[in-house]
mmCIF file of C-alpha atoms and ligand atoms in Angstrom:
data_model
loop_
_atom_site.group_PDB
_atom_site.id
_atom_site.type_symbol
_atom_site.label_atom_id
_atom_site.label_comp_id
_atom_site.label_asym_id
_atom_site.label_seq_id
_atom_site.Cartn_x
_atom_site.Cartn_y
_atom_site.Cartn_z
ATOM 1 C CA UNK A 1 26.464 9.933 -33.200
ATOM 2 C CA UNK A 2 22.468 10.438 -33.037
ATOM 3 C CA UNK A 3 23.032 11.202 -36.382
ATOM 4 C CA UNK A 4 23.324 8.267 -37.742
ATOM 5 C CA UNK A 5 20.094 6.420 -36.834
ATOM 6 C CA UNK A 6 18.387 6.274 -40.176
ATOM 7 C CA UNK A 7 19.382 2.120 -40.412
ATOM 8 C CA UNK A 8 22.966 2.212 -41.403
ATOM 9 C CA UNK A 9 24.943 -1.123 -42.642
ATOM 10 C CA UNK A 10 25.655 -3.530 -40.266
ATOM 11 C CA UNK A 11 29.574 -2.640 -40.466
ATOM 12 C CA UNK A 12 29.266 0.734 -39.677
ATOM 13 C CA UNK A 13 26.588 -0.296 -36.424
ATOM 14 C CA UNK A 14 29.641 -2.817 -35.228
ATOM 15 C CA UNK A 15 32.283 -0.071 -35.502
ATOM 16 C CA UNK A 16 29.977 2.655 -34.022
ATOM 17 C CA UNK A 17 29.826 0.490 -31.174
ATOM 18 C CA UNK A 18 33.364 -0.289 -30.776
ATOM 19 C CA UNK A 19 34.204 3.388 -30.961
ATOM 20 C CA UNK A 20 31.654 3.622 -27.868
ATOM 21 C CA UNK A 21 33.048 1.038 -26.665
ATOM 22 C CA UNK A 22 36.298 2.518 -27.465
ATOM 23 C CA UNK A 23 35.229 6.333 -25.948
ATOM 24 C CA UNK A 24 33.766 4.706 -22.684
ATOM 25 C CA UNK A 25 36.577 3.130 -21.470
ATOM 26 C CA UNK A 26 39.127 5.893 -21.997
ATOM 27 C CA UNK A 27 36.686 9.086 -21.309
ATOM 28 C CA UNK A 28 35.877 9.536 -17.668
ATOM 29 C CA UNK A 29 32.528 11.325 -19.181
ATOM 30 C CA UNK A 30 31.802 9.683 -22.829
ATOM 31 C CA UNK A 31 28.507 11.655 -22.919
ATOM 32 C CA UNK A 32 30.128 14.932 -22.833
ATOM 33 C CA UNK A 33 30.841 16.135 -26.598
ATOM 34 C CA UNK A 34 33.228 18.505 -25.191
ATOM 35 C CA UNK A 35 37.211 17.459 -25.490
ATOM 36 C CA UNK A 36 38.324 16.776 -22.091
ATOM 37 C CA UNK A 37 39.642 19.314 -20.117
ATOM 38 C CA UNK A 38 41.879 19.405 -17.405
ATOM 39 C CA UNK A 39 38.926 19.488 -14.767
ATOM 40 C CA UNK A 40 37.217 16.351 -16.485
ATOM 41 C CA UNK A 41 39.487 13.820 -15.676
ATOM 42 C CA UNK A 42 40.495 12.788 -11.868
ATOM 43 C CA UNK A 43 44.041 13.774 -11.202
ATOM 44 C CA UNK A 44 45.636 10.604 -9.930
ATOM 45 C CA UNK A 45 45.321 12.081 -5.910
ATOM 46 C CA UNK A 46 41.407 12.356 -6.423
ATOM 47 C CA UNK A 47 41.450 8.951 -8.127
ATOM 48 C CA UNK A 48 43.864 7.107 -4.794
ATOM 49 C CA UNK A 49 41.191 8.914 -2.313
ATOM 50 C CA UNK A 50 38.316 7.941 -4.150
ATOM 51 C CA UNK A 51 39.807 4.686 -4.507
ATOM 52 C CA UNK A 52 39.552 4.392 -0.546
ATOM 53 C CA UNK A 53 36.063 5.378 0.373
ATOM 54 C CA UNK A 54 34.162 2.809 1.117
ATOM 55 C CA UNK A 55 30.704 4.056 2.118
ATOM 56 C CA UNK A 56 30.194 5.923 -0.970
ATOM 57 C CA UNK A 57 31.147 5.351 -4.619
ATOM 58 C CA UNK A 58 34.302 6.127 -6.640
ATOM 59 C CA UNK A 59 31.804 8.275 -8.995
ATOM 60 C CA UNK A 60 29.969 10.073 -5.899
ATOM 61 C CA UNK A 61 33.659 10.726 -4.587
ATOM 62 C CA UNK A 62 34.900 11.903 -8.022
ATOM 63 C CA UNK A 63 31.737 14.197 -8.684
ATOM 64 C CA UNK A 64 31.485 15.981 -5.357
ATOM 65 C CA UNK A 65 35.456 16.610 -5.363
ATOM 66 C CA UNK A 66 34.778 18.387 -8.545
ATOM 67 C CA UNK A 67 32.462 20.792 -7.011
ATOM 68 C CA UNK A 68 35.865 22.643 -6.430
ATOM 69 C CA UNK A 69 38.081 22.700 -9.596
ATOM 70 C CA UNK A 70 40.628 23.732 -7.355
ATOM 71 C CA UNK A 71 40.835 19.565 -6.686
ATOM 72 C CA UNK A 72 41.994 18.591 -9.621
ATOM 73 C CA UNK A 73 45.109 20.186 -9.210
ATOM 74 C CA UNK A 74 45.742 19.513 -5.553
ATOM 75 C CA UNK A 75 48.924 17.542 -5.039
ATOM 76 C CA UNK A 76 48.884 16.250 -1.341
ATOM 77 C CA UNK A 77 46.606 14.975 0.503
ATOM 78 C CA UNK A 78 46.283 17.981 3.040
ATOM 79 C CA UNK A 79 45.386 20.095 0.495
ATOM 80 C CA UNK A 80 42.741 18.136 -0.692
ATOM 81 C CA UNK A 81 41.479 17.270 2.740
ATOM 82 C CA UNK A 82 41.030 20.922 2.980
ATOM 83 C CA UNK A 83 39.266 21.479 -0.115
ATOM 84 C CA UNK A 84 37.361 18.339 0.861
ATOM 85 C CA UNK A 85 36.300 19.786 4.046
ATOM 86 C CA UNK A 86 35.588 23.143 2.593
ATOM 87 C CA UNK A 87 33.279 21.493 -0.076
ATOM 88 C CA UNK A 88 31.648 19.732 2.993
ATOM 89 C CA UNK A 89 30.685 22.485 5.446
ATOM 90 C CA UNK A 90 29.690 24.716 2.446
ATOM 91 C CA UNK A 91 27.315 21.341 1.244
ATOM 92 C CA UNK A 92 26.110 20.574 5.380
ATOM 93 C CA UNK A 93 25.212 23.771 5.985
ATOM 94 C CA UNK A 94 23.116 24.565 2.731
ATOM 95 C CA UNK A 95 21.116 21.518 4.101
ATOM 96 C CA UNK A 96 20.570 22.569 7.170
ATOM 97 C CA UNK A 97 19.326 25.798 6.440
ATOM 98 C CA UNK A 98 17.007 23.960 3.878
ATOM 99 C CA UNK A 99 16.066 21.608 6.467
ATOM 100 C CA UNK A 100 15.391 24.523 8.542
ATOM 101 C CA UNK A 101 13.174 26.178 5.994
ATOM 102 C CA UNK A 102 11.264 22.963 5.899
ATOM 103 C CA UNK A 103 10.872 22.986 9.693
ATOM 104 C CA UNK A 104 9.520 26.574 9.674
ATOM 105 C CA UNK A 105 7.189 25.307 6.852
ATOM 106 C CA UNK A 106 3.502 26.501 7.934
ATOM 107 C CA UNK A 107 2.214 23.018 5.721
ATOM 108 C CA UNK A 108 4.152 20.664 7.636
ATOM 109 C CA UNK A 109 2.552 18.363 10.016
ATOM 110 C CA UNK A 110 3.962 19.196 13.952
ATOM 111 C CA UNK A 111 5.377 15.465 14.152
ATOM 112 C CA UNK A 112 7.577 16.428 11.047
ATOM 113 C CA UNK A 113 8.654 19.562 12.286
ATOM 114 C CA UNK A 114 9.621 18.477 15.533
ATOM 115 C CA UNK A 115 11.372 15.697 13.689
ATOM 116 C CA UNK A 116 12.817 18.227 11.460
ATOM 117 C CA UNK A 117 13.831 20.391 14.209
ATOM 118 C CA UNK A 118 15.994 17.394 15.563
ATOM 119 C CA UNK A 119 17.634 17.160 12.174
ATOM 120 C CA UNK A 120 18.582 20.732 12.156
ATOM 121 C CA UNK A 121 20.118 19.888 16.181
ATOM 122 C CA UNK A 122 21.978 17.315 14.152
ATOM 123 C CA UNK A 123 23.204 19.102 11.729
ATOM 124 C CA UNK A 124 24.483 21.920 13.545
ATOM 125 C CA UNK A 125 26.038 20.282 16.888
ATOM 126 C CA UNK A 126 27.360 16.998 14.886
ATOM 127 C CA UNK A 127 27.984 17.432 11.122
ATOM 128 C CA UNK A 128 28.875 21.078 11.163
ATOM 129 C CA UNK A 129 30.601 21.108 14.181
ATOM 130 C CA UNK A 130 32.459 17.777 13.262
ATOM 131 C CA UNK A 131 33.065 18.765 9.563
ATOM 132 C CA UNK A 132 34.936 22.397 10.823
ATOM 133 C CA UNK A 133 36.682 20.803 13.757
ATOM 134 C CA UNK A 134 38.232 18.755 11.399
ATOM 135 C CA UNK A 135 38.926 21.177 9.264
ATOM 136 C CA UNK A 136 40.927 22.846 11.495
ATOM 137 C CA UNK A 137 43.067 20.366 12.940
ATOM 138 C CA UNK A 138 44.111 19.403 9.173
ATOM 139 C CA UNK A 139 47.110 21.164 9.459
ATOM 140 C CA UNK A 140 48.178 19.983 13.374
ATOM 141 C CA UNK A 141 46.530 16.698 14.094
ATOM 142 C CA UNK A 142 45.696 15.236 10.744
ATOM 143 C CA UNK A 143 44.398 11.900 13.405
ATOM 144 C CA UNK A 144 41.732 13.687 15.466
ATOM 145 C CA UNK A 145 40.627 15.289 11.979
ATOM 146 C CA UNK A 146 40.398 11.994 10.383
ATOM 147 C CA UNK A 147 38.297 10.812 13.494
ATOM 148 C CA UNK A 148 35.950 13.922 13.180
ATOM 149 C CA UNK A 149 35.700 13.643 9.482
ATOM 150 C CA UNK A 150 34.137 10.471 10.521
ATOM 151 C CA UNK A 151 32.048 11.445 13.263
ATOM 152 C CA UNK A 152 30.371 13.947 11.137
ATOM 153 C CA UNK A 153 27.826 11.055 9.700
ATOM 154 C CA UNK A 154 26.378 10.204 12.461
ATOM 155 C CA UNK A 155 24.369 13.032 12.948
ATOM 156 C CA UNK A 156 23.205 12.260 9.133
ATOM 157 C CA UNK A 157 22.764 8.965 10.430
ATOM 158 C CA UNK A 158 20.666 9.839 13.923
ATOM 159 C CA UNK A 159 18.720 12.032 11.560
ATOM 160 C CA UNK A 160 17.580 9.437 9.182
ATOM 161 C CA UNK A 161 17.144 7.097 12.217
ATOM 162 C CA UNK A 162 14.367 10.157 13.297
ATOM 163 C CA UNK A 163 12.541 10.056 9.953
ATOM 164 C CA UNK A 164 12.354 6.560 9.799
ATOM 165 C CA UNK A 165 10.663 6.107 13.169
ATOM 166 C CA UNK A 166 8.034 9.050 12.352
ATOM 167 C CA UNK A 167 6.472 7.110 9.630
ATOM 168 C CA UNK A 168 6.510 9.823 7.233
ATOM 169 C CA UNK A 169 5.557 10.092 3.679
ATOM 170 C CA UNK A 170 8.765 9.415 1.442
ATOM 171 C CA UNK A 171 7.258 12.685 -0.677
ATOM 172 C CA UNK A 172 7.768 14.640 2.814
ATOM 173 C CA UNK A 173 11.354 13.243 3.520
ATOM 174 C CA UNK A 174 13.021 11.907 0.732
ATOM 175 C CA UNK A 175 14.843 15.471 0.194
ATOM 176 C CA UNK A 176 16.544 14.888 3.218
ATOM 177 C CA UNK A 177 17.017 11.442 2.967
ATOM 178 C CA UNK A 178 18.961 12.708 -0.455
ATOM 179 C CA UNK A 179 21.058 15.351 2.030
ATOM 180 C CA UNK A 180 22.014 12.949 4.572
ATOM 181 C CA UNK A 181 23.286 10.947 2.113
ATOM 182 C CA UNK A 182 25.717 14.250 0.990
ATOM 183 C CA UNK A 183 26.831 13.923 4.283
ATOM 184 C CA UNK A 184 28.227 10.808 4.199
ATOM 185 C CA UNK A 185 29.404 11.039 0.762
ATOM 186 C CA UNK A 186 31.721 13.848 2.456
ATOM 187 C CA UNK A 187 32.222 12.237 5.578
ATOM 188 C CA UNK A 188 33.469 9.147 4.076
ATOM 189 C CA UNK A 189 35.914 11.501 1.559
ATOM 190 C CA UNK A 190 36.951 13.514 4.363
ATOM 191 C CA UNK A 191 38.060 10.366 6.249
ATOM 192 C CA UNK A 192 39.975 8.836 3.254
ATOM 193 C CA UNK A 193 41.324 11.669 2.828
ATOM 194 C CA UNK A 194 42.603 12.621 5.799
ATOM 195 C CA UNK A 195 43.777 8.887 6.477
ATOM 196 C CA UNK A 196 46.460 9.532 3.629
ATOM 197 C CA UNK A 197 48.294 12.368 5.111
ATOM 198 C CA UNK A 198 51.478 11.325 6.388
HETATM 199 C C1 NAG B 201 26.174 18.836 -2.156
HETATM 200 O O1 NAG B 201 26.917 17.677 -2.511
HETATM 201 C C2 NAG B 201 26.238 16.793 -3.384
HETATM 202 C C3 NAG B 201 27.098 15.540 -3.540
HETATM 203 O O2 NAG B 201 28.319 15.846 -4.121
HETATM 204 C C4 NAG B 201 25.938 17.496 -4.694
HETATM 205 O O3 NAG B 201 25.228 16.635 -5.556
HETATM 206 C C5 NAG B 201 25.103 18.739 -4.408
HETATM 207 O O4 NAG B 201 24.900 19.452 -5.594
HETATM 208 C C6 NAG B 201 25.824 19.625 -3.393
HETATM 209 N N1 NAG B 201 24.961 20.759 -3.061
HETATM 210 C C7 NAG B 201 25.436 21.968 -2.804
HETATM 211 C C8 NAG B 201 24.433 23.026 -2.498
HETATM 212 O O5 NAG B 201 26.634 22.214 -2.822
#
Protein backbone atom coordinates (compact mmCIF):
# COMPACT_ATOMS: atom_id res chain seq x y z
CA UNK A 1 0.00 0.00 0.00
CA UNK A 2 3.18 2.45 0.42
CA UNK A 3 2.81 2.53 -3.03
CA UNK A 4 0.36 4.61 -3.44
CA UNK A 5 1.47 7.82 -1.67
CA UNK A 6 2.06 10.09 -4.60
CA UNK A 7 -1.57 12.14 -3.65
CA UNK A 8 -4.16 9.84 -4.99
CA UNK A 9 -8.06 10.96 -5.34
CA UNK A 10 -9.88 11.32 -2.43
CA UNK A 11 -12.04 8.04 -3.31
CA UNK A 12 -9.35 5.85 -3.58
CA UNK A 13 -7.71 7.46 0.10
CA UNK A 14 -11.43 6.59 1.69
CA UNK A 15 -11.40 3.03 0.30
CA UNK A 16 -7.66 2.46 1.10
CA UNK A 17 -8.64 3.14 4.47
CA UNK A 18 -11.61 1.03 4.71
CA UNK A 19 -9.66 -1.88 3.31
CA UNK A 20 -7.24 -1.14 6.44
CA UNK A 21 -9.85 -0.80 8.22
CA UNK A 22 -11.21 -3.82 6.66
CA UNK A 23 -7.57 -5.97 7.03
CA UNK A 24 -7.19 -4.84 10.77
CA UNK A 25 -10.08 -6.15 12.11
CA UNK A 26 -10.02 -9.59 10.48
CA UNK A 27 -5.98 -10.13 10.41
CA UNK A 28 -4.55 -10.90 13.80
CA UNK A 29 -1.19 -9.26 12.17
CA UNK A 30 -2.37 -6.62 9.31
CA UNK A 31 1.30 -5.55 8.97
CA UNK A 32 2.47 -8.83 7.86
CA UNK A 33 2.25 -9.02 3.86
CA UNK A 34 2.44 -12.64 4.20
CA UNK A 35 -1.13 -14.69 3.81
CA UNK A 36 -1.88 -16.02 7.12
CA UNK A 37 -0.73 -19.17 8.06
CA UNK A 38 -1.83 -21.59 10.36
CA UNK A 39 0.69 -20.33 13.14
CA UNK A 40 -0.56 -16.60 12.67
CA UNK A 41 -3.80 -16.80 13.97
CA UNK A 42 -4.65 -17.95 17.78
CA UNK A 43 -6.35 -21.28 17.73
CA UNK A 44 -9.49 -20.73 19.74
CA UNK A 45 -7.64 -22.63 23.12
CA UNK A 46 -4.78 -19.90 22.96
CA UNK A 47 -7.44 -17.24 22.40
CA UNK A 48 -9.92 -18.72 25.86
CA UNK A 49 -6.42 -18.72 27.93
CA UNK A 50 -5.36 -15.53 26.80
CA UNK A 51 -8.73 -14.37 27.31
CA UNK A 52 -8.16 -15.16 31.18
CA UNK A 53 -4.89 -13.60 32.11
CA UNK A 54 -5.24 -10.81 33.81
CA UNK A 55 -1.80 -9.47 34.74
CA UNK A 56 -0.60 -9.42 31.30
CA UNK A 57 -2.21 -8.66 27.93
CA UNK A 58 -4.18 -10.80 25.44
CA UNK A 59 -1.29 -9.74 22.82
CA UNK A 60 1.71 -10.51 25.38
CA UNK A 61 -0.22 -13.92 26.03
CA UNK A 62 -0.78 -14.55 22.29
CA UNK A 63 2.94 -13.61 21.29
CA UNK A 64 4.86 -15.55 23.91
CA UNK A 65 2.51 -18.76 23.28
CA UNK A 66 3.75 -18.50 19.80
CA UNK A 67 7.28 -18.87 20.75
CA UNK A 68 6.28 -22.63 20.37
CA UNK A 69 4.29 -23.31 17.12
CA UNK A 70 3.56 -26.43 18.65
CA UNK A 71 0.61 -24.08 20.55
CA UNK A 72 -1.32 -23.41 17.95
CA UNK A 73 -2.33 -26.76 17.51
CA UNK A 74 -2.69 -27.84 21.11
CA UNK A 75 -6.22 -28.96 21.87
CA UNK A 76 -6.54 -29.17 25.76
CA UNK A 77 -5.56 -27.28 28.14
CA UNK A 78 -2.86 -29.73 29.65
CA UNK A 79 -1.14 -29.72 26.68
CA UNK A 80 -0.83 -26.24 26.45
CA UNK A 81 -0.04 -25.79 30.09
CA UNK A 82 2.86 -27.91 29.24
CA UNK A 83 4.03 -26.12 26.33
CA UNK A 84 3.31 -23.03 28.43
CA UNK A 85 5.54 -24.14 31.10
CA UNK A 86 8.17 -25.39 28.77
CA UNK A 87 8.23 -21.92 27.00
CA UNK A 88 8.61 -20.52 30.62
CA UNK A 89 11.57 -22.33 32.19
CA UNK A 90 13.37 -22.20 28.77
CA UNK A 91 12.50 -17.99 28.93
CA UNK A 92 13.43 -17.85 33.21
CA UNK A 93 16.38 -19.46 32.89
CA UNK A 94 17.92 -17.55 29.79
CA UNK A 95 17.40 -14.56 32.24
CA UNK A 96 18.97 -15.75 34.87
CA UNK A 97 21.99 -16.75 33.32
CA UNK A 98 21.95 -13.18 31.71
CA UNK A 99 21.35 -11.75 34.99
CA UNK A 100 24.17 -13.76 36.12
CA UNK A 101 26.49 -12.52 33.44
CA UNK A 102 25.57 -9.07 34.54
CA UNK A 103 26.43 -9.91 38.16
CA UNK A 104 29.88 -11.27 37.18
CA UNK A 105 30.21 -7.99 35.15
CA UNK A 106 33.78 -6.47 36.20
CA UNK A 107 31.93 -2.67 35.32
CA UNK A 108 29.21 -3.07 37.65
CA UNK A 109 29.08 -1.15 40.79
CA UNK A 110 29.26 -3.83 44.10
CA UNK A 111 25.70 -2.47 45.29
CA UNK A 112 24.36 -3.74 41.82
CA UNK A 113 25.98 -6.89 41.91
CA UNK A 114 25.03 -7.81 45.21
CA UNK A 115 21.59 -6.72 44.14
CA UNK A 116 22.01 -8.72 41.10
CA UNK A 117 23.22 -11.64 42.92
CA UNK A 118 19.82 -11.62 44.89
CA UNK A 119 18.00 -11.64 41.59
CA UNK A 120 19.82 -14.61 40.37
CA UNK A 121 18.76 -16.32 44.27
CA UNK A 122 15.36 -15.38 42.95
CA UNK A 123 15.39 -16.70 39.97
CA UNK A 124 16.73 -19.95 40.68
CA UNK A 125 14.99 -20.96 44.18
CA UNK A 126 11.48 -19.19 43.16
CA UNK A 127 10.78 -18.81 39.41
CA UNK A 128 12.71 -21.81 38.22
CA UNK A 129 11.97 -23.93 40.88
CA UNK A 130 8.21 -22.82 40.84
CA UNK A 131 7.92 -22.81 36.98
CA UNK A 132 9.33 -26.84 36.85
CA UNK A 133 7.43 -27.90 39.93
CA UNK A 134 4.57 -26.98 38.17
CA UNK A 135 5.45 -28.41 35.33
CA UNK A 136 5.55 -31.55 36.70
CA UNK A 137 2.53 -31.88 38.61
CA UNK A 138 0.57 -30.90 35.23
CA UNK A 139 -0.26 -34.24 34.64
CA UNK A 140 -1.25 -35.37 38.59
CA UNK A 141 -2.28 -32.29 40.46
CA UNK A 142 -3.22 -29.78 37.84
CA UNK A 143 -4.24 -27.48 41.52
CA UNK A 144 -0.82 -27.36 43.20
CA UNK A 145 0.56 -26.60 39.53
CA UNK A 146 -1.82 -23.84 39.06
CA UNK A 147 -0.71 -22.50 42.59
CA UNK A 148 3.06 -22.77 41.59
CA UNK A 149 2.49 -21.33 38.20
CA UNK A 150 1.52 -18.48 40.33
CA UNK A 151 4.07 -18.44 42.85
CA UNK A 152 6.68 -18.25 40.24
CA UNK A 153 6.23 -14.17 40.05
CA UNK A 154 7.06 -13.40 43.08
CA UNK A 155 10.52 -13.95 42.88
CA UNK A 156 10.22 -11.52 39.63
CA UNK A 157 8.43 -9.46 41.93
CA UNK A 158 11.03 -9.56 45.18
CA UNK A 159 13.57 -8.92 42.48
CA UNK A 160 12.20 -5.74 41.15
CA UNK A 161 11.32 -4.81 44.79
CA UNK A 162 15.57 -5.14 45.16
CA UNK A 163 16.28 -2.81 42.23
CA UNK A 164 13.94 -0.38 43.18
CA UNK A 165 15.32 0.13 46.69
CA UNK A 166 19.09 0.32 45.29
CA UNK A 167 18.42 3.47 43.48
CA UNK A 168 19.93 2.39 40.37
CA UNK A 169 20.26 3.92 37.03
CA UNK A 170 17.20 2.74 34.79
CA UNK A 171 20.23 2.31 31.93
CA UNK A 172 21.75 -0.33 34.57
CA UNK A 173 18.37 -2.16 35.29
CA UNK A 174 15.86 -1.66 32.89
CA UNK A 175 16.99 -5.09 31.09
CA UNK A 176 15.84 -6.80 33.94
CA UNK A 177 13.07 -4.83 34.72
CA UNK A 178 12.08 -6.03 30.89
CA UNK A 179 12.82 -9.94 32.20
CA UNK A 180 10.86 -9.80 35.24
CA UNK A 181 8.20 -8.69 33.40
CA UNK A 182 8.64 -12.21 31.06
CA UNK A 183 8.12 -13.74 34.15
CA UNK A 184 4.95 -12.69 34.89
CA UNK A 185 3.78 -12.67 31.44
CA UNK A 186 4.37 -16.61 31.93
CA UNK A 187 3.36 -16.83 35.32
CA UNK A 188 0.11 -15.28 34.72
CA UNK A 189 -0.34 -17.79 31.36
CA UNK A 190 0.76 -20.64 33.27
CA UNK A 191 -1.94 -19.94 35.91
CA UNK A 192 -4.79 -19.43 33.35
CA UNK A 193 -3.82 -22.09 31.93
CA UNK A 194 -3.61 -24.47 34.30
CA UNK A 195 -6.94 -23.08 35.97
CA UNK A 196 -8.79 -24.57 32.80
CA UNK A 197 -7.88 -28.12 33.12
CA UNK A 198 -10.65 -30.07 34.31
C1 LIG B 1 11.05 -14.58 26.62
O1 LIG B 1 9.66 -14.25 26.56
C2 LIG B 1 9.39 -12.95 26.08
C3 LIG B 1 7.89 -12.70 26.23
O2 LIG B 1 7.16 -13.59 25.46
C4 LIG B 1 9.90 -12.81 24.66
O3 LIG B 1 9.67 -11.50 24.18
C5 LIG B 1 11.39 -13.11 24.63
O4 LIG B 1 11.86 -13.08 23.31
C6 LIG B 1 11.66 -14.48 25.24
N1 LIG B 1 13.10 -14.70 25.30
C7 LIG B 1 13.65 -15.89 25.11
C8 LIG B 1 15.14 -15.96 25.18
O5 LIG B 1 12.98 -16.89 24.89
Amino acid sequence: MASHRNSPPLTIITQLLSISFFLLLHSPSPATAVPATNNDAPSSLVNKVCQKTTLCSYNDCVAALALDPKSSSATDAKALAKIALKLAVSNSTSSEKYIDEMAKNEGSSPGLKSALEYCVLQYQSVVLLSFRSALNEVDDDPLTANYDAKFASDGAYYCGEKLKSGGFQSHDVDSIRTRNNYVTIYSDIGFAVTNMIS
